[in-house]
Tab-separated table of C-alpha atoms and ligand atoms in Angstrom:
chain	number	residue	atom	x	y	z
L	289	MET	CA	135.662	121.237	104.565
L	290	SER	CA	132.144	121.542	103.767
L	291	ARG	CA	130.674	125.140	103.673
L	292	PRO	CA	127.367	125.607	105.883
L	293	ILE	CA	124.251	125.078	103.602
L	294	LYS	CA	121.472	127.506	103.504
L	295	ASN	CA	119.766	127.612	100.390
L	296	VAL	CA	118.294	124.079	99.300
L	297	ALA	CA	116.261	123.089	95.912
L	298	VAL	CA	113.948	120.330	96.363
L	299	THR	CA	112.764	118.115	93.116
L	300	GLY	CA	109.685	115.701	93.237
L	301	ALA	CA	108.752	117.969	96.233
L	302	SER	CA	104.881	116.580	95.825
L	303	GLY	CA	105.502	113.144	95.823
L	304	ARG	CA	104.803	110.683	99.006
L	305	LEU	CA	108.023	111.223	100.378
L	306	GLY	CA	108.680	114.694	98.715
L	307	SER	CA	106.096	115.959	100.450
L	308	ALA	CA	107.087	115.090	103.818
L	309	VAL	CA	110.593	115.781	103.301
L	310	LEU	CA	109.880	119.230	102.133
L	311	GLU	CA	107.308	119.652	105.384
L	312	ARG	CA	110.170	119.035	107.672
L	313	LEU	CA	112.975	121.345	105.860
L	314	VAL	CA	110.424	123.960	105.891
L	315	SER	CA	109.424	123.703	109.422
L	316	SER	CA	113.179	123.029	110.916
L	317	GLY	CA	113.245	127.176	109.584
L	318	LYS	CA	116.960	126.582	108.654
L	319	PHE	CA	116.947	126.720	105.278
L	320	ASN	CA	115.778	129.060	102.343
L	321	ILE	CA	113.609	126.150	99.853
L	322	LYS	CA	113.128	126.428	96.354
L	323	VAL	CA	111.252	123.792	94.916
L	324	LEU	CA	111.647	122.490	91.004
L	325	ARG	CA	108.759	121.822	89.666
L	326	ARG	CA	108.505	120.361	86.246
L	327	ASN	CA	107.203	122.131	83.137
L	328	GLY	CA	103.193	121.532	82.965
L	329	SER	CA	103.306	119.825	86.261
L	330	LYS	CA	99.591	120.445	87.765
L	331	SER	CA	101.361	119.625	91.667
L	332	THR	CA	100.657	122.932	93.948
L	333	PHE	CA	102.287	124.049	97.002
L	334	ALA	CA	101.513	125.668	100.238
L	335	LEU	CA	101.209	129.424	99.828
L	336	GLY	CA	104.636	131.417	100.050
L	337	THR	CA	106.516	128.307	98.722
L	338	GLN	CA	109.266	129.380	96.278
L	339	VAL	CA	108.433	127.143	93.333
L	340	VAL	CA	110.324	127.653	89.758
L	341	ASP	CA	108.825	125.919	86.857
L	342	VAL	CA	111.935	124.117	84.777
L	343	ASP	CA	112.819	121.778	81.702
L	344	PHE	CA	114.294	118.327	83.595
L	345	GLU	CA	115.677	117.714	80.530
L	346	SER	CA	117.355	120.601	79.837
L	347	VAL	CA	120.768	121.050	81.474
L	348	ASP	CA	120.624	124.892	80.814
L	349	SER	CA	117.584	125.175	82.286
L	350	LEU	CA	118.102	123.326	85.480
L	351	LYS	CA	121.239	125.224	85.825
L	352	ALA	CA	119.869	128.083	86.179
L	353	ALA	CA	117.108	127.082	88.576
L	354	LEU	CA	119.750	125.858	90.368
L	355	ALA	CA	122.426	129.007	90.656
L	356	GLY	CA	123.124	130.233	94.020
L	357	GLN	CA	121.717	126.851	95.616
L	358	ASP	CA	123.946	124.756	98.076
L	359	ALA	CA	122.100	121.676	98.368
L	360	VAL	CA	119.689	119.851	95.735
L	361	VAL	CA	117.452	117.098	97.440
L	362	ALA	CA	115.491	114.352	94.533
L	363	PRO	CA	113.247	112.471	96.081
L	364	LEU	CA	112.139	111.855	92.815
L	365	GLY	CA	109.478	108.855	91.817
L	366	ALA	CA	110.863	105.737	90.864
L	367	LEU	CA	109.764	106.541	86.768
L	368	ALA	CA	111.619	109.829	87.091
L	369	LEU	CA	115.016	108.485	88.519
L	370	GLY	CA	117.274	108.898	84.921
L	371	ILE	CA	116.331	112.924	85.127
L	372	GLN	CA	118.947	112.850	87.695
L	373	LYS	CA	121.576	113.040	85.430
L	374	PRO	CA	120.856	115.938	83.844
L	375	LEU	CA	120.023	116.993	87.379
L	376	ILE	CA	123.383	116.139	88.785
L	377	ASP	CA	125.773	117.545	85.397
L	378	ALA	CA	123.413	121.103	86.249
L	379	ALA	CA	124.328	121.073	89.883
L	380	ILE	CA	127.714	120.562	89.277
L	381	ALA	CA	127.695	123.876	86.412
L	382	ALA	CA	126.006	125.808	88.932
L	383	GLY	CA	128.592	125.119	91.713
L	384	VAL	CA	126.031	122.919	94.231
L	385	GLN	CA	127.861	121.777	97.148
L	386	ARG	CA	125.674	118.933	98.031
L	387	PHE	CA	123.378	116.312	95.842
L	388	LEU	CA	121.060	114.003	98.028
L	389	PRO	CA	119.810	111.457	94.984
L	390	SER	CA	116.522	109.224	94.987
L	391	GLU	CA	117.360	106.446	97.187
L	392	PHE	CA	115.812	106.095	100.392
L	393	GLY	CA	115.308	102.314	100.956
L	394	ALA	CA	117.234	99.381	100.804
L	395	ASP	CA	121.169	99.238	101.528
L	396	LEU	CA	122.494	99.409	97.997
L	397	SER	CA	125.609	99.198	98.997
L	398	ASN	CA	124.975	95.483	99.717
L	399	SER	CA	126.287	93.451	96.471
L	400	ASN	CA	123.067	91.386	96.801
L	401	ASN	CA	120.996	94.436	96.537
L	402	ARG	CA	123.023	95.737	93.513
L	403	LYS	CA	122.032	93.094	91.470
L	404	LEU	CA	117.787	93.131	91.956
L	405	PRO	CA	116.552	94.606	88.973
L	406	VAL	CA	114.074	96.557	90.444
L	407	PHE	CA	117.331	98.751	91.419
L	408	ALA	CA	119.388	99.092	88.826
L	409	GLY	CA	118.538	102.658	88.078
L	410	LYS	CA	119.414	103.881	91.466
L	411	VAL	CA	122.488	101.662	91.218
L	412	GLU	CA	123.091	103.702	87.883
L	413	ILE	CA	122.674	107.012	89.597
L	414	ALA	CA	124.542	106.549	92.724
L	415	ASP	CA	127.559	105.363	90.547
L	416	TYR	CA	127.449	108.466	88.227
L	417	LEU	CA	127.150	110.627	91.383
L	418	VAL	CA	129.977	108.676	92.934
L	419	GLU	CA	132.313	109.237	89.842
L	420	LYS	CA	131.420	112.598	89.421
L	421	ALA	CA	132.084	113.348	92.993
L	422	LYS	CA	135.842	112.106	92.207
L	423	ASP	CA	136.336	115.097	89.964
L	424	THR	CA	133.989	118.027	91.037
L	425	PRO	CA	133.500	119.691	93.688
L	426	LEU	CA	129.966	118.243	93.868
L	427	THR	CA	129.644	115.898	97.081
L	428	TYR	CA	126.593	113.219	97.852
L	429	THR	CA	124.523	111.876	100.966
L	430	VAL	CA	122.654	108.877	99.842
L	431	VAL	CA	120.200	107.916	102.405
L	432	SER	CA	119.257	104.208	103.815
L	433	ASN	CA	115.925	104.555	105.369
L	434	GLY	CA	115.013	100.755	104.886
L	435	ALA	CA	111.243	100.303	104.377
L	436	PHE	CA	108.924	103.172	105.090
L	437	LEU	CA	106.811	102.458	108.058
L	438	ASP	CA	103.776	104.466	107.712
L	439	TRP	CA	103.339	104.366	104.387
L	440	GLY	CA	104.387	100.649	104.181
L	441	LEU	CA	101.685	100.120	106.436
L	442	ARG	CA	98.981	102.243	104.943
L	443	ASN	CA	99.662	100.746	101.429
L	444	ARG	CA	100.218	96.862	101.985
L	445	PHE	CA	103.781	96.966	101.722
L	446	ILE	CA	105.795	95.853	104.926
L	447	ILE	CA	102.566	94.153	106.049
L	448	ASP	CA	99.457	93.670	103.948
L	449	ILE	CA	96.754	93.731	106.595
L	450	SER	CA	93.763	95.135	104.218
L	451	GLU	CA	92.067	91.893	104.167
L	452	TYR	CA	93.669	90.483	106.871
L	453	LYS	CA	95.361	87.594	104.905
L	454	PRO	CA	98.923	89.345	105.319
L	455	THR	CA	101.915	87.280	102.985
L	456	ILE	CA	104.500	86.140	105.613
L	457	PHE	CA	107.905	85.303	103.767
L	458	ASP	CA	110.605	82.726	105.231
L	459	GLY	CA	108.412	82.260	108.526
L	460	GLY	CA	107.971	86.091	109.126
L	461	ASP	CA	111.099	86.603	111.638
L	462	ALA	CA	113.369	88.243	109.853
L	463	ILE	CA	114.578	91.667	111.263
L	464	PHE	CA	114.185	94.701	108.992
L	465	SER	CA	114.627	98.729	109.663
L	466	THR	CA	111.641	100.943	108.754
L	467	THR	CA	111.404	104.375	108.724
L	468	THR	CA	108.458	106.874	108.811
L	469	LEU	CA	108.178	109.604	106.037
L	470	ALA	CA	108.576	112.480	108.369
L	471	SER	CA	111.644	111.006	109.964
L	472	VAL	CA	113.156	110.810	106.500
L	473	GLY	CA	112.737	114.224	106.003
L	474	ASP	CA	113.811	114.720	109.766
L	475	ALA	CA	117.100	112.996	108.643
L	476	VAL	CA	117.916	114.647	105.757
L	477	VAL	CA	117.299	118.156	107.645
L	478	GLY	CA	120.200	116.704	109.921
L	479	ILE	CA	122.390	115.996	106.524
L	480	LEU	CA	122.099	119.328	105.480
L	481	LEU	CA	123.083	120.423	109.108
L	482	HIS	CA	125.959	118.020	109.103
L	483	PRO	CA	127.710	118.607	105.591
L	484	GLU	CA	131.433	117.153	106.331
L	485	GLU	CA	130.067	114.713	108.699
L	486	THR	CA	127.826	113.187	105.951
L	487	LYS	CA	130.297	114.108	103.099
L	488	ASN	CA	130.224	111.532	100.447
L	489	ARG	CA	128.607	108.465	102.176
L	490	ARG	CA	125.781	106.700	102.580
L	491	VAL	CA	123.984	107.209	105.914
L	492	TYR	CA	121.740	104.779	107.658
L	493	ILE	CA	118.570	105.714	109.703
L	494	GLU	CA	116.025	103.747	111.260
L	495	ASP	CA	112.792	104.696	113.303
L	496	LEU	CA	112.381	100.987	114.594
L	497	LYS	CA	113.624	97.293	113.796
L	498	ILE	CA	110.685	95.092	113.622
L	499	SER	CA	109.658	91.986	112.072
L	500	GLN	CA	106.965	90.376	109.783
L	501	ASN	CA	105.531	88.343	112.840
L	502	GLN	CA	105.735	91.252	115.334
L	503	LEU	CA	104.071	93.115	113.116
L	504	LEU	CA	101.335	90.610	112.638
L	505	ALA	CA	101.184	90.467	116.564
L	506	LEU	CA	100.539	93.985	117.036
L	507	ALA	CA	97.827	94.551	114.117
L	508	ARG	CA	96.051	90.987	116.304
L	509	ARG	CA	96.625	93.274	119.393
L	510	VAL	CA	94.762	96.264	117.655
L	511	ALA	CA	91.845	94.062	115.918
L	512	PRO	CA	91.280	91.048	117.929
L	513	GLY	CA	87.620	90.082	116.563
L	514	LYS	CA	89.290	90.198	112.789
L	515	PRO	CA	89.512	87.022	110.683
L	516	TRP	CA	93.143	87.082	110.722
L	517	GLU	CA	94.502	84.194	108.224
L	518	PRO	CA	98.721	84.889	107.547
L	519	GLN	CA	99.747	83.143	104.004
L	520	GLN	CA	102.826	81.716	104.547
L	521	ALA	CA	104.922	82.569	101.174
L	522	SER	CA	108.810	81.679	100.442
L	523	LEU	CA	111.173	84.721	99.387
L	524	ASP	CA	112.759	82.478	96.831
L	525	ALA	CA	109.848	81.003	95.262
L	526	ALA	CA	108.446	84.981	94.827
L	527	THR	CA	111.736	86.148	92.959
L	528	LYS	CA	112.283	83.256	90.599
L	529	ARG	CA	108.440	84.479	89.320
L	530	SER	CA	109.510	87.713	89.274
L	531	ASP	CA	112.779	86.614	87.262
L	532	GLU	CA	110.346	84.698	84.862
L	533	ARG	CA	108.084	87.706	84.691
L	534	LEU	CA	110.697	89.999	83.555
L	535	THR	CA	111.929	87.598	80.870
L	536	GLN	CA	108.521	87.626	79.450
L	537	GLY	CA	108.961	91.597	79.526
L	538	LEU	CA	106.261	92.358	82.266
L	539	PHE	CA	107.983	95.688	83.816
L	540	ASP	CA	105.380	95.731	86.713
L	541	GLY	CA	104.733	96.347	90.027
L	542	GLU	CA	103.680	92.701	90.511
L	543	THR	CA	107.125	92.104	88.925
L	544	PHE	CA	109.461	94.128	91.349
L	545	LEU	CA	107.831	93.776	94.772
L	546	PRO	CA	109.428	90.756	95.560
L	547	TYR	CA	112.627	92.002	94.862
L	548	ILE	CA	112.059	94.762	97.404
L	549	TYR	CA	110.808	92.164	99.714
L	550	ARG	CA	114.222	90.121	99.590
L	551	SER	CA	116.143	93.630	100.156
L	552	MET	CA	114.107	94.045	103.142
L	553	LEU	CA	114.068	90.474	104.526
L	554	ASP	CA	116.908	88.126	103.225
L	555	PRO	CA	119.152	88.469	106.375
L	556	ALA	CA	122.208	88.221	103.305
L	557	SER	CA	120.611	91.816	102.203
L	558	ASP	CA	121.761	93.727	105.046
L	559	GLY	CA	117.764	95.046	105.705
L	560	ASN	CA	118.339	95.376	109.401
L	561	PHE	CA	120.696	97.697	109.529
L	562	GLN	CA	123.827	97.007	111.827
L	563	LYS	CA	124.685	100.948	112.500
L	564	THR	CA	122.665	104.132	112.146
L	565	ASP	CA	123.589	107.893	111.706
L	566	ASN	CA	120.613	108.153	113.997
L	567	ALA	CA	122.453	109.995	116.503
L	568	LEU	CA	123.978	112.413	114.081
L	569	LEU	CA	120.867	113.014	112.142
L	570	GLY	CA	118.945	113.900	115.539
L	571	LEU	CA	116.852	110.966	115.540
L	572	LYS	CA	114.774	109.661	118.167
L	573	GLY	CA	113.116	106.570	117.057
L	574	LYS	CA	109.619	105.140	117.208
L	575	THR	CA	108.378	102.677	119.941
L	576	GLU	CA	106.440	99.796	119.621
L	577	GLU	CA	102.976	101.984	121.226
L	578	ASP	CA	104.070	104.251	117.793
L	579	VAL	CA	103.365	101.390	115.919
L	580	VAL	CA	100.232	100.399	117.332
L	581	GLU	CA	98.732	104.057	116.708
L	582	LEU	CA	99.593	103.628	112.820
L	583	LEU	CA	97.859	100.283	113.155
L	584	LYS	CA	94.624	101.761	114.673
L	585	GLN	CA	94.411	104.188	111.950
L	586	VAL	CA	95.159	101.827	109.219
L	587	LEU	CA	92.929	99.126	110.930
L	588	ASN	CA	89.871	101.067	112.192
U	686	NAP	N1	111.534	102.279	101.259
U	686	NAP	C1	110.674	102.558	101.144
U	686	NAP	O1	109.853	102.011	101.470
U	686	NAP	C2	110.087	103.336	100.029
U	686	NAP	C3	108.584	103.221	99.613
U	686	NAP	C4	108.129	104.130	98.493
U	686	NAP	C5	109.232	104.631	97.509
U	686	NAP	N2	110.406	104.771	98.110
U	686	NAP	C6	111.360	105.940	97.265
U	686	NAP	O2	111.693	106.810	97.520
U	686	NAP	C7	111.379	107.887	96.360
U	686	NAP	C8	110.236	108.614	96.063
U	686	NAP	O3	109.118	107.960	95.693
U	686	NAP	P1	108.129	108.726	95.914
U	686	NAP	O4	106.791	106.934	95.622
U	686	NAP	O5	107.647	109.198	97.156
U	686	NAP	O6	107.806	109.093	94.656
U	686	NAP	P2	106.131	109.617	94.075
U	686	NAP	O7	105.229	109.764	95.043
U	686	NAP	O8	106.261	108.936	93.001
U	686	NAP	O9	106.891	111.085	93.653
U	686	NAP	C9	106.895	111.544	92.057
U	686	NAP	C10	107.623	112.997	92.103
U	686	NAP	O10	108.669	113.075	91.291
U	686	NAP	C11	107.948	114.106	90.230
U	686	NAP	N3	108.107	114.051	88.780
U	686	NAP	C12	107.831	112.485	88.544
U	686	NAP	N4	108.356	112.633	87.161
U	686	NAP	C13	109.176	113.696	86.801
U	686	NAP	C14	109.607	114.304	85.683
U	686	NAP	N5	109.997	113.610	84.721
U	686	NAP	N6	110.337	115.239	86.228
U	686	NAP	C15	110.239	116.028	87.555
U	686	NAP	N7	109.669	115.285	88.602
U	686	NAP	C16	109.259	114.452	87.921
U	686	NAP	C17	106.593	114.542	90.551
U	686	NAP	O11	106.018	115.594	90.069
U	686	NAP	P3	104.562	115.905	89.796
U	686	NAP	O12	103.854	116.723	90.860
U	686	NAP	O13	105.071	116.918	88.648
U	686	NAP	O14	104.168	114.647	89.358
U	686	NAP	C18	106.488	114.108	92.001
U	686	NAP	O15	106.639	115.154	92.780
U	686	NAP	C19	111.955	107.394	95.882
U	686	NAP	O16	113.506	106.745	95.444
U	686	NAP	C20	111.150	105.747	95.864
U	686	NAP	O17	112.035	104.535	95.317
U	686	NAP	C21	110.508	103.935	99.059
């Protein structure tokens, strides 16, 4: 039986997702929060936040920082995924009960997604956690939230409306699950409040399901006078080009992004979650009008 979770350590707490997760954890008022910041980091936090500087390469340094913690939430950036191994080892050594790794995207239990090069680091960490949970008291919860909705609209990701020429893949009708950063934070709160129901499994959350064409129609509604010129593209062609770029040793966003689109939009990648844990975790979802409000912020 899981014990209640009260003391929560957060790493990556200054990041795009991490800052939203930290904010929701703090505002829930349910936990004692300790931020683990890397030595030399210039990141700052709200007055009153407990911040501990640690050497993320040292299990001993991490273990000392994790003493007395019930859970570790690790929304670390994509380039820092590897530091989760010493973090997991330290969590085990410190007797931490629950670890939430830096996934927060596609469903990596899907065999097609597991093979996409962009997710190799996340798959490795998830597999490592699953193995450790077999023979230590450490438990885990992995979060699949699909594409970030608010961040994705602001950062030319789920649809690039910045110059009114969004790339639309494979006709644009594929429905995908999408979640705002704050809702991911609320889901993390829900997980920590339901340790038994979320033990050693992947949880699925979404604010809503939508397609690129639906987003485009809403964007046209918000900004009807703009010179909209959607560009049709093929997922197969985009990921083939990424495969070629990988063979040329090009490991950048241009190479990796099409693989993420595949995980979102290819029906074989289950980017449209069939079932969610929204009810368990207290997520109420968003409406089309919420999306319109987000689009207004981006387009106006
Ligand atoms: N589903 C989606 O649409 C979507 C979109 C984007 C990201 N994501 C996922 O969300 C997760 C978080 O990504 P993000 O973009 O929010 O991250 P991010 O903004 O890049 O945040 C990076 C955080 O990690 C910390 N960090 C970086 N390197 C570190 C190191 N070596 N040691 C310790 N801490 C380190 C940074 O600390 P400092 O303050 O010290 O720099 C910062 O707090 C990732 O798993 C990412 O793949 C999902």
